[in-house]
mmCIF file of C-alpha atoms and ligand atoms in Angstrom:
data_model
loop_
_atom_site.group_PDB
_atom_site.id
_atom_site.type_symbol
_atom_site.label_atom_id
_atom_site.label_comp_id
_atom_site.label_asym_id
_atom_site.label_seq_id
_atom_site.Cartn_x
_atom_site.Cartn_y
_atom_site.Cartn_z
ATOM 1 C CA MET A 1 144.045 -31.178 71.360
ATOM 2 C CA VAL A 2 143.309 -33.444 74.145
ATOM 3 C CA THR A 3 144.563 -36.610 74.939
ATOM 4 C CA LEU A 4 141.771 -39.515 76.644
ATOM 5 C CA THR A 5 141.412 -42.796 76.734
ATOM 6 C CA ILE A 6 138.375 -44.823 75.193
ATOM 7 C CA ASP A 7 138.109 -48.722 76.145
ATOM 8 C CA GLY A 8 141.709 -48.689 76.573
ATOM 9 C CA ARG A 9 141.872 -46.799 73.430
ATOM 10 C CA GLU A 10 143.980 -43.796 73.150
ATOM 11 C CA VAL A 11 142.055 -40.986 71.470
ATOM 12 C CA GLN A 12 142.879 -37.186 70.044
ATOM 13 C CA ALA A 13 140.192 -35.048 70.061
ATOM 14 C CA GLU A 14 139.848 -31.191 70.196
ATOM 15 C CA GLU A 15 139.054 -29.302 73.406
ATOM 16 C CA GLY A 16 135.289 -28.797 73.682
ATOM 17 C CA THR A 17 134.227 -31.564 72.082
ATOM 18 C CA THR A 18 131.828 -34.205 73.711
ATOM 19 C CA ILE A 19 132.804 -38.074 74.538
ATOM 20 C CA LEU A 20 130.201 -38.524 71.866
ATOM 21 C CA GLU A 21 131.780 -36.581 69.187
ATOM 22 C CA ALA A 22 135.251 -38.337 70.082
ATOM 23 C CA ALA A 23 134.333 -42.009 70.417
ATOM 24 C CA ARG A 24 132.288 -41.040 66.967
ATOM 25 C CA GLU A 25 135.324 -39.929 65.474
ATOM 26 C CA SER A 26 136.835 -43.318 66.584
ATOM 27 C CA ASN A 27 134.319 -45.862 65.257
ATOM 28 C CA ILE A 28 133.609 -46.380 68.752
ATOM 29 C CA TYR A 29 129.496 -47.180 69.154
ATOM 30 C CA ILE A 30 127.736 -45.679 71.656
ATOM 31 C CA PRO A 31 123.419 -46.008 71.598
ATOM 32 C CA THR A 32 121.651 -42.442 71.247
ATOM 33 C CA LEU A 33 118.460 -41.621 70.283
ATOM 34 C CA CYS A 34 118.393 -37.793 71.106
ATOM 35 C CA TYR A 35 121.616 -36.740 69.541
ATOM 36 C CA HIS A 36 121.946 -35.204 66.070
ATOM 37 C CA GLU A 37 124.625 -33.494 65.370
ATOM 38 C CA GLU A 38 123.117 -30.463 63.582
ATOM 39 C CA VAL A 39 121.823 -29.498 66.736
ATOM 40 C CA THR A 40 122.300 -28.737 70.238
ATOM 41 C CA PRO A 41 123.040 -31.561 72.474
ATOM 42 C CA TYR A 42 119.773 -31.753 75.119
ATOM 43 C CA GLY A 43 120.839 -34.917 76.863
ATOM 44 C CA ALA A 44 117.277 -36.726 77.281
ATOM 45 C CA CYS A 45 117.475 -40.025 76.752
ATOM 46 C CA ARG A 46 120.819 -40.581 78.867
ATOM 47 C CA LEU A 47 121.481 -43.964 76.071
ATOM 48 C CA CYS A 48 124.288 -42.532 75.948
ATOM 49 C CA LEU A 49 125.668 -42.863 79.338
ATOM 50 C CA VAL A 50 129.529 -43.889 79.832
ATOM 51 C CA GLU A 51 131.505 -43.993 82.810
ATOM 52 C CA VAL A 52 134.367 -41.504 83.389
ATOM 53 C CA ALA A 53 137.285 -41.934 85.219
ATOM 54 C CA ARG A 54 139.399 -38.715 86.799
ATOM 55 C CA ASN A 55 141.892 -37.888 89.518
ATOM 56 C CA GLY A 56 140.627 -41.507 90.823
ATOM 57 C CA ARG A 57 136.974 -40.784 90.716
ATOM 58 C CA GLU A 58 134.132 -42.892 88.963
ATOM 59 C CA LYS A 59 131.102 -41.362 87.840
ATOM 60 C CA LEU A 60 127.917 -41.982 84.942
ATOM 61 C CA VAL A 61 127.656 -39.222 82.515
ATOM 62 C CA ALA A 62 125.545 -38.736 79.439
ATOM 63 C CA SER A 63 128.450 -38.386 76.891
ATOM 64 C CA CYS A 64 126.783 -36.292 74.306
ATOM 65 C CA LEU A 65 126.902 -33.490 76.729
ATOM 66 C CA TYR A 66 130.645 -34.320 79.024
ATOM 67 C CA GLU A 67 133.457 -33.017 77.185
ATOM 68 C CA VAL A 68 135.982 -34.757 76.440
ATOM 69 C CA ALA A 69 139.728 -33.194 79.123
ATOM 70 C CA GLU A 70 143.367 -34.522 79.037
ATOM 71 C CA GLY A 71 143.791 -37.600 80.531
ATOM 72 C CA LEU A 72 140.175 -38.616 81.350
ATOM 73 C CA ARG A 73 139.796 -42.131 81.185
ATOM 74 C CA VAL A 74 136.188 -43.636 79.341
ATOM 75 C CA LYS A 75 134.264 -46.605 79.525
ATOM 76 C CA THR A 76 131.600 -46.889 77.371
ATOM 77 C CA ASN A 77 130.838 -50.664 78.038
ATOM 78 C CA SER A 78 131.380 -51.409 81.947
ATOM 79 C CA GLU A 79 128.643 -54.149 83.472
ATOM 80 C CA ARG A 80 127.807 -50.768 85.352
ATOM 81 C CA ILE A 81 126.646 -49.276 82.126
ATOM 82 C CA ALA A 82 125.489 -52.042 80.615
ATOM 83 C CA SER A 83 122.556 -52.668 83.649
ATOM 84 C CA ASN A 84 121.891 -49.123 83.819
ATOM 85 C CA ARG A 85 121.537 -48.996 80.053
ATOM 86 C CA LYS A 86 119.313 -51.747 79.969
ATOM 87 C CA MET A 87 116.974 -49.748 83.007
ATOM 88 C CA ILE A 88 116.734 -46.757 80.440
ATOM 89 C CA MET A 89 116.326 -49.160 77.599
ATOM 90 C CA GLU A 90 113.370 -51.052 79.666
ATOM 91 C CA LEU A 91 111.389 -47.596 80.736
ATOM 92 C CA LEU A 92 111.404 -46.742 76.804
ATOM 93 C CA LEU A 93 109.899 -49.822 75.520
ATOM 94 C CA ALA A 94 107.359 -49.565 78.599
ATOM 95 C CA ARG A 95 106.990 -45.509 76.922
ATOM 96 C CA CYS A 96 106.419 -47.268 73.433
ATOM 97 C CA PRO A 97 106.098 -50.740 73.650
ATOM 98 C CA ASN A 98 104.699 -50.649 70.101
ATOM 99 C CA ASN A 99 107.465 -48.518 68.143
ATOM 100 C CA LYS A 100 109.608 -50.826 65.930
ATOM 101 C CA ALA A 101 112.708 -48.424 66.520
ATOM 102 C CA ILE A 102 111.957 -48.631 70.200
ATOM 103 C CA GLN A 103 111.565 -52.514 69.571
ATOM 104 C CA ASP A 104 114.741 -52.708 67.844
ATOM 105 C CA LEU A 105 117.048 -50.695 69.888
ATOM 106 C CA ALA A 106 116.111 -53.311 72.946
ATOM 107 C CA ARG A 107 116.789 -55.694 71.185
ATOM 108 C CA GLN A 108 119.995 -55.004 70.371
ATOM 109 C CA LEU A 109 120.729 -53.946 73.956
ATOM 110 C CA GLY A 110 119.765 -57.200 75.049
ATOM 111 C CA VAL A 111 116.087 -56.092 76.288
ATOM 112 C CA GLU A 112 113.498 -58.572 75.328
ATOM 113 C CA LYS A 113 110.709 -57.357 77.740
ATOM 114 C CA THR A 114 110.270 -54.391 79.991
ATOM 115 C CA SER A 115 109.093 -54.985 83.935
ATOM 116 C CA PHE A 116 107.655 -51.417 84.573
ATOM 117 C CA LYS A 117 103.866 -50.357 83.348
ATOM 118 C CA LEU A 118 103.612 -50.313 79.968
ATOM 119 C CA GLU A 119 101.673 -47.274 77.377
ATOM 120 C CA ASP A 120 101.077 -46.744 74.497
ATOM 121 C CA LYS A 121 102.734 -43.812 73.246
ATOM 122 C CA GLN A 122 105.564 -43.059 70.566
ATOM 123 C CA CYS A 123 106.787 -39.975 71.132
ATOM 124 C CA ILE A 124 109.595 -40.257 73.680
ATOM 125 C CA LEU A 125 110.273 -36.241 74.161
ATOM 126 C CA CYS A 126 113.689 -36.513 73.049
ATOM 127 C CA ALA A 127 112.856 -32.762 71.486
ATOM 128 C CA LEU A 128 114.640 -33.659 68.876
ATOM 129 C CA CYS A 129 112.483 -32.159 66.353
ATOM 130 C CA VAL A 130 111.659 -29.212 68.513
ATOM 131 C CA ARG A 131 115.216 -28.232 68.031
ATOM 132 C CA VAL A 132 115.638 -28.966 64.580
ATOM 133 C CA CYS A 133 112.601 -27.039 64.019
ATOM 134 C CA GLN A 134 113.941 -24.303 65.841
ATOM 135 C CA GLU A 135 118.327 -24.232 65.585
ATOM 136 C CA VAL A 136 118.018 -25.507 61.496
ATOM 137 C CA VAL A 137 114.929 -24.380 60.359
ATOM 138 C CA GLY A 138 114.673 -21.741 62.657
ATOM 139 C CA VAL A 139 110.636 -21.125 62.756
ATOM 140 C CA SER A 140 109.976 -22.343 66.465
ATOM 141 C CA ALA A 141 106.771 -24.483 65.321
ATOM 142 C CA ILE A 142 106.577 -26.726 68.356
ATOM 143 C CA SER A 143 108.323 -27.017 71.614
ATOM 144 C CA LEU A 144 107.328 -30.047 74.530
ATOM 145 C CA VAL A 145 105.102 -28.654 76.878
ATOM 146 C CA ASN A 146 103.668 -29.103 80.497
ATOM 147 C CA ARG A 147 105.766 -30.934 83.582
ATOM 148 C CA GLY A 148 105.774 -34.587 84.728
ATOM 149 C CA VAL A 149 103.944 -37.172 83.206
ATOM 150 C CA ASP A 150 101.610 -34.679 81.153
ATOM 151 C CA ARG A 151 105.300 -33.870 78.984
ATOM 152 C CA GLN A 152 104.139 -33.770 75.185
ATOM 153 C CA MET A 153 105.174 -32.239 71.705
ATOM 154 C CA ALA A 154 103.202 -29.872 70.586
ATOM 155 C CA THR A 155 101.946 -26.942 68.725
ATOM 156 C CA PRO A 156 101.287 -23.912 70.987
ATOM 157 C CA PHE A 157 97.777 -24.598 72.460
ATOM 158 C CA TYR A 158 97.790 -27.777 70.624
ATOM 159 C CA GLU A 159 96.469 -25.239 67.923
ATOM 160 C CA PRO A 160 97.938 -25.554 64.180
ATOM 161 C CA SER A 161 100.949 -23.470 64.079
ATOM 162 C CA ASP A 162 101.076 -20.339 62.134
ATOM 163 C CA VAL A 163 104.442 -20.730 62.163
ATOM 164 C CA CYS A 164 104.809 -23.952 60.156
ATOM 165 C CA ILE A 165 106.482 -23.829 57.293
ATOM 166 C CA GLY A 166 105.181 -27.750 56.932
ATOM 167 C CA CYS A 167 108.856 -28.263 56.002
ATOM 168 C CA GLY A 168 108.497 -31.798 57.406
ATOM 169 C CA ALA A 169 112.245 -31.508 59.144
ATOM 170 C CA CYS A 170 110.959 -32.421 62.382
ATOM 171 C CA ALA A 171 108.710 -35.830 61.196
ATOM 172 C CA TYR A 172 112.993 -36.084 58.944
ATOM 173 C CA VAL A 173 114.571 -36.424 62.193
ATOM 174 C CA CYS A 174 112.222 -38.073 65.124
ATOM 175 C CA PRO A 175 114.370 -41.199 66.157
ATOM 176 C CA THR A 176 110.954 -43.167 66.755
ATOM 177 C CA GLY A 177 108.740 -41.632 63.328
ATOM 178 C CA ALA A 178 106.348 -40.383 66.019
ATOM 179 C CA ILE A 179 105.647 -37.478 62.843
ATOM 180 C CA GLY A 180 103.890 -38.789 60.207
ATOM 181 C CA PHE A 181 104.233 -36.983 56.896
ATOM 182 C CA GLU A 182 102.894 -37.856 53.709
ATOM 183 C CA ASP A 183 102.257 -35.396 50.534
ATOM 184 C CA VAL A 184 99.092 -36.796 48.634
ATOM 185 C CA GLY A 185 98.030 -34.754 45.236
ATOM 186 C CA ASP A 186 98.517 -30.912 46.002
ATOM 187 C CA THR A 187 98.813 -31.317 49.564
ATOM 188 C CA ARG A 188 101.023 -32.433 52.650
ATOM 189 C CA TYR A 189 99.861 -33.718 55.377
ATOM 190 C CA ILE A 190 102.161 -33.577 58.904
ATOM 191 C CA HIS A 191 100.524 -35.478 61.930
ATOM 192 C CA TRP A 192 102.322 -35.144 65.114
ATOM 193 C CA PRO A 193 101.286 -37.166 68.230
ATOM 194 C CA ASN A 194 98.760 -34.254 69.349
ATOM 195 C CA ASN A 195 97.525 -32.683 66.406
ATOM 196 C CA LYS A 196 97.828 -32.489 62.621
ATOM 197 C CA MET A 197 98.051 -29.479 59.603
ATOM 198 C CA GLU A 198 98.219 -29.573 55.986
ATOM 199 C CA PHE A 199 100.026 -27.693 53.452
ATOM 200 C CA LYS A 200 99.449 -26.787 49.978
ATOM 201 C CA LEU A 201 101.868 -27.904 47.620
ATOM 202 C CA ARG A 202 103.043 -25.219 44.920
ATOM 203 C CA LYS A 203 102.672 -27.126 41.390
ATOM 204 C CA CYS A 204 105.304 -26.772 39.093
ATOM 205 C CA LYS A 205 105.436 -24.972 36.297
ATOM 206 C CA THR A 206 106.910 -26.781 33.779
ATOM 207 C CA CYS A 207 105.836 -30.572 34.288
ATOM 208 C CA GLY A 208 103.056 -30.489 36.385
ATOM 209 C CA ASN A 209 104.100 -31.834 39.507
ATOM 210 C CA TYR A 210 103.731 -31.023 42.945
ATOM 211 C CA TRP A 211 106.977 -30.857 44.752
ATOM 212 C CA ALA A 212 107.239 -28.383 48.089
ATOM 213 C CA PRO A 213 104.820 -26.489 50.310
ATOM 214 C CA GLU A 214 103.986 -22.865 49.548
ATOM 215 C CA LYS A 215 104.804 -21.972 52.526
ATOM 216 C CA GLN A 216 108.362 -23.260 52.682
ATOM 217 C CA LEU A 217 108.818 -22.081 49.231
ATOM 218 C CA ASP A 218 108.003 -18.500 50.267
ATOM 219 C CA TYR A 219 109.747 -18.708 53.507
ATOM 220 C CA ILE A 220 112.428 -19.574 51.902
ATOM 221 C CA ILE A 221 112.202 -16.673 48.910
ATOM 222 C CA LYS A 222 111.886 -14.032 52.195
ATOM 223 C CA LYS A 223 114.950 -15.184 54.170
ATOM 224 C CA ALA A 224 117.180 -15.436 51.504
ATOM 225 C CA ASN A 225 115.379 -12.548 49.357
ATOM 226 C CA LEU A 226 114.988 -14.431 46.154
ATOM 227 C CA SER A 227 113.058 -13.572 43.385
ATOM 228 C CA PRO A 228 109.236 -14.270 43.595
ATOM 229 C CA ASP A 229 109.863 -16.785 40.997
ATOM 230 C CA ALA A 230 112.753 -17.868 42.079
ATOM 231 C CA PHE A 231 110.336 -21.418 42.493
ATOM 232 C CA ASP A 232 108.354 -21.351 39.859
ATOM 233 C CA ASN A 233 109.730 -25.159 38.514
ATOM 234 C CA CYS A 234 110.864 -27.764 40.212
ATOM 235 C CA PRO A 235 114.252 -28.698 41.091
ATOM 236 C CA ASP A 236 114.133 -31.039 38.112
ATOM 237 C CA CYS A 237 112.821 -28.421 35.447
ATOM 238 C CA ARG A 238 115.289 -26.030 36.430
ATOM 239 C CA ASP A 239 118.076 -24.773 34.137
HETATM 240 S S1 SF4 B 1 108.084 -36.694 68.243
HETATM 241 FE FE1 SF4 B 1 109.712 -37.689 68.044
HETATM 242 S S2 SF4 B 1 111.432 -35.555 67.887
HETATM 243 FE FE2 SF4 B 1 109.955 -35.328 68.485
HETATM 244 S S3 SF4 B 1 110.082 -35.320 70.313
HETATM 245 FE FE3 SF4 B 1 109.339 -37.058 70.416
HETATM 246 S S4 SF4 B 1 110.118 -38.384 69.352
HETATM 247 FE FE4 SF4 B 1 111.467 -36.602 69.615
HETATM 248 S S1 FES B 2 121.904 -38.980 73.154
HETATM 249 FE FE1 FES B 2 122.918 -37.951 74.891
HETATM 250 S S2 FES B 2 121.449 -38.312 76.304
HETATM 251 FE FE2 FES B 2 120.435 -39.010 74.492
#
């Protein structure tokens, strides 16, 4: 364990954990958009900026990436942090001026308007969807493609992905709701910012409800070496 101070409070944290994790353990709020505890931190949104001081030097770092250390002094809410965070939030608001999640967070951080050029995007390129698909689901159906202003989240070649199983984890984890997800009758629809796919849902042999994508169930059966009839019934009708 190491001992550090966050906003003047002495905090103990396990070596190898990040400042963000240590702060959350101690109920100290740091805003984030691209962080999720189930996947590798990526440092995309920069909202989690904090100020660290060590050996007399102070600098701004992304708390989701920066590891705790003995004697580290961390500030989560100095004037310098607040003004940097506001500028980052203004940039996000300019990119996604009509996105409710971004508008709400901007308001919470005291940003009502932006002085940057307005776009009309919903995706902030945080790559949470990409990381969850790769690290949690294990299929890598989507990725961030292109560079600079053309950077986008997409399936390979913007075509329907062969490997996507329609689980919807990308939509679930997206902080801005940029990925649409809907089950209608026997079909699941997933709408990414640049393309969409449809998935046939399996019908429960007992109650007749459509409950999960065929591709997702086949994937689990194969991965876990289950019997082919393991998912003939939905969870409600299984004994
Ligand atoms: S679609 Fe959502 S989760 Fe994926 S990169 Fe964009 S904002 Fe992040
Ligand atoms: S949460 Fe740390 S950079 Fe986004």
